[in-house]
mmCIF file of C-alpha atoms in Angstrom:
data_model
loop_
_atom_site.group_PDB
_atom_site.id
_atom_site.type_symbol
_atom_site.label_atom_id
_atom_site.label_comp_id
_atom_site.label_asym_id
_atom_site.label_seq_id
_atom_site.Cartn_x
_atom_site.Cartn_y
_atom_site.Cartn_z
ATOM 1 C CA MET A 1 173.531 210.130 22.225
ATOM 2 C CA ILE A 2 172.673 213.206 24.294
ATOM 3 C CA LYS A 3 170.439 215.960 22.933
ATOM 4 C CA LEU A 4 169.626 219.240 24.624
ATOM 5 C CA ILE A 5 166.433 220.731 23.219
ATOM 6 C CA LEU A 6 165.125 224.090 24.408
ATOM 7 C CA SER A 7 161.945 225.697 23.086
ATOM 8 C CA GLY A 8 161.861 223.221 20.204
ATOM 9 C CA LYS A 9 165.424 224.055 19.092
ATOM 10 C CA GLU A 10 168.192 221.489 19.292
ATOM 11 C CA LEU A 11 171.089 223.209 21.070
ATOM 12 C CA ILE A 12 173.525 220.349 21.625
ATOM 13 C CA LYS A 13 173.744 216.883 20.103
ATOM 14 C CA LEU A 14 176.601 214.652 21.238
ATOM 15 C CA ASN A 15 177.496 211.013 20.805
ATOM 16 C CA ILE A 16 179.212 210.496 24.143
ATOM 17 C CA GLY A 17 180.568 206.971 23.862
ATOM 18 C CA PHE A 18 182.774 206.399 26.905
ATOM 19 C CA LEU A 19 183.400 209.418 29.129
ATOM 20 C CA ASP A 20 185.058 209.566 32.505
ATOM 21 C CA MET A 21 183.388 211.366 35.425
ATOM 22 C CA LYS A 22 185.238 214.674 34.877
ATOM 23 C CA GLN A 23 184.186 214.780 31.224
ATOM 24 C CA MET A 24 180.563 213.960 32.111
ATOM 25 C CA PHE A 25 180.511 216.665 34.814
ATOM 26 C CA PHE A 26 181.946 219.220 32.367
ATOM 27 C CA LEU A 27 179.330 218.223 29.781
ATOM 28 C CA PHE A 28 176.604 218.643 32.400
ATOM 29 C CA LEU A 29 177.857 222.141 33.294
ATOM 30 C CA VAL A 30 177.932 223.158 29.621
ATOM 31 C CA MET A 31 174.374 221.914 29.144
ATOM 32 C CA VAL A 32 173.056 223.630 32.280
ATOM 33 C CA SER A 33 174.743 226.938 31.508
ATOM 34 C CA SER A 34 173.394 226.897 27.954
ATOM 35 C CA VAL A 35 169.878 226.543 29.350
ATOM 36 C CA VAL A 36 170.359 229.298 31.945
ATOM 37 C CA PHE A 37 171.893 231.808 29.533
ATOM 38 C CA SER A 38 169.426 231.133 26.720
ATOM 39 C CA GLN A 39 166.332 231.959 28.741
ATOM 40 C CA GLU A 40 164.158 234.571 27.075
ATOM 41 C CA LYS A 41 163.148 237.670 28.993
ATOM 42 C CA THR A 42 159.462 237.581 29.793
ATOM 43 C CA LYS A 43 157.159 240.215 31.188
ATOM 44 C CA ASP A 44 157.705 238.733 34.665
ATOM 45 C CA THR A 45 161.504 239.000 34.503
ATOM 46 C CA ILE A 46 161.463 242.537 33.091
ATOM 47 C CA ASN A 47 159.164 243.831 35.869
ATOM 48 C CA CYS A 48 160.889 241.947 38.670
ATOM 49 C CA SER A 49 160.292 243.374 42.158
ATOM 50 C CA PHE A 50 163.397 241.618 43.512
ATOM 51 C CA ARG A 51 165.710 243.773 41.353
ATOM 52 C CA GLU A 52 164.425 246.917 43.035
ATOM 53 C CA ASN A 53 165.332 245.553 46.474
ATOM 54 C CA LYS A 54 168.801 246.764 47.411
ATOM 55 C CA SER A 55 168.339 246.566 51.179
ATOM 56 C CA SER A 56 168.951 243.505 53.340
ATOM 57 C CA VAL A 57 166.377 244.681 55.919
ATOM 58 C CA CYS A 58 163.433 242.281 56.078
ATOM 59 C CA PRO A 59 160.208 244.035 55.037
ATOM 60 C CA ILE A 60 158.208 242.015 57.619
ATOM 61 C CA CYS A 61 160.216 242.264 60.852
ATOM 62 C CA LYS A 62 162.199 245.390 59.819
ATOM 63 C CA SER A 63 165.475 243.806 60.969
ATOM 64 C CA ASP A 64 168.627 242.606 59.257
ATOM 65 C CA LYS A 65 169.964 240.581 62.220
ATOM 66 C CA LYS A 66 168.850 237.151 60.916
ATOM 67 C CA VAL A 67 168.963 237.923 57.184
ATOM 68 C CA LEU A 68 171.144 235.769 54.919
ATOM 69 C CA SER A 69 172.184 236.308 51.325
ATOM 70 C CA ILE A 70 170.723 233.686 48.989
ATOM 71 C CA PHE A 71 173.375 231.624 47.196
ATOM 72 C CA TYR A 72 172.335 230.192 43.832
ATOM 73 C CA GLY A 73 174.227 227.531 41.926
ATOM 74 C CA LEU A 74 175.830 224.147 42.234
ATOM 75 C CA THR A 75 177.777 223.657 45.465
ATOM 76 C CA THR A 76 179.393 220.845 47.376
ATOM 77 C CA GLY A 77 178.169 219.453 50.676
ATOM 78 C CA ARG A 78 181.379 220.655 52.280
ATOM 79 C CA PHE A 79 180.798 224.230 51.084
ATOM 80 C CA MET A 80 177.201 224.135 52.313
ATOM 81 C CA LYS A 81 178.177 222.902 55.797
ATOM 82 C CA LYS A 82 180.943 225.507 56.063
ATOM 83 C CA ASN A 83 178.699 228.415 54.956
ATOM 84 C CA LYS A 84 175.246 227.517 56.310
ATOM 85 C CA LYS A 85 175.318 230.478 58.716
ATOM 86 C CA LYS A 86 176.391 232.865 55.956
ATOM 87 C CA TYR A 87 174.064 231.841 53.086
ATOM 88 C CA TYR A 88 170.623 230.452 52.393
ATOM 89 C CA PHE A 89 171.027 227.997 49.513
ATOM 90 C CA GLY A 90 168.506 228.732 46.776
ATOM 91 C CA GLY A 91 169.267 225.885 44.395
ATOM 92 C CA CYS A 92 170.404 225.827 40.781
ATOM 93 C CA GLU A 93 167.306 227.013 38.937
ATOM 94 C CA LEU A 94 167.358 230.695 38.050
ATOM 95 C CA THR A 95 164.376 232.497 36.587
ATOM 96 C CA GLY A 96 165.818 235.957 36.038
ATOM 97 C CA CYS A 97 163.603 237.232 38.858
ATOM 98 C CA ASP A 98 164.986 235.689 42.023
ATOM 99 C CA PRO A 99 165.101 236.992 45.605
ATOM 100 C CA LYS A 100 168.453 238.141 47.001
ATOM 101 C CA TYR A 101 167.850 237.724 50.730
ATOM 102 C CA TYR A 102 166.231 235.296 53.184
ATOM 103 C CA CYS A 103 164.939 236.179 56.661
ATOM 104 C CA LYS A 104 165.335 233.292 59.122
ATOM 105 C CA ILE A 105 162.914 234.858 61.621
ATOM 106 C CA ASP A 106 160.001 235.134 59.170
ATOM 107 C CA ASN A 107 161.016 232.354 56.758
ATOM 108 C CA TYR A 108 160.655 234.930 53.967
ATOM 109 C CA LYS A 109 162.607 235.470 50.746
ATOM 110 C CA PHE A 110 162.883 239.008 49.420
#
């Protein structure tokens, strides 16, 4: 039995029995997306400074030469190796107030 409980509310309850790997992966994606899309807006996410930032110029070094876009979400190792010069991988957890860019020179997310 798998239960997904968020903020005291039971969202999903499944008796999985025997599932193959594709079915388990699909179930995992459904559970993760239900958590991400059910997040409540808080004062922090409404007044997010990262949303105002539309420029890829680093506020510290004032350059965009070593600035990467931040990629959020589940990826494969192959995708990460192929795109490591194009993206900074930010992981799978989204808060609603996440930086868009990463400066390699200053090790700074903005």
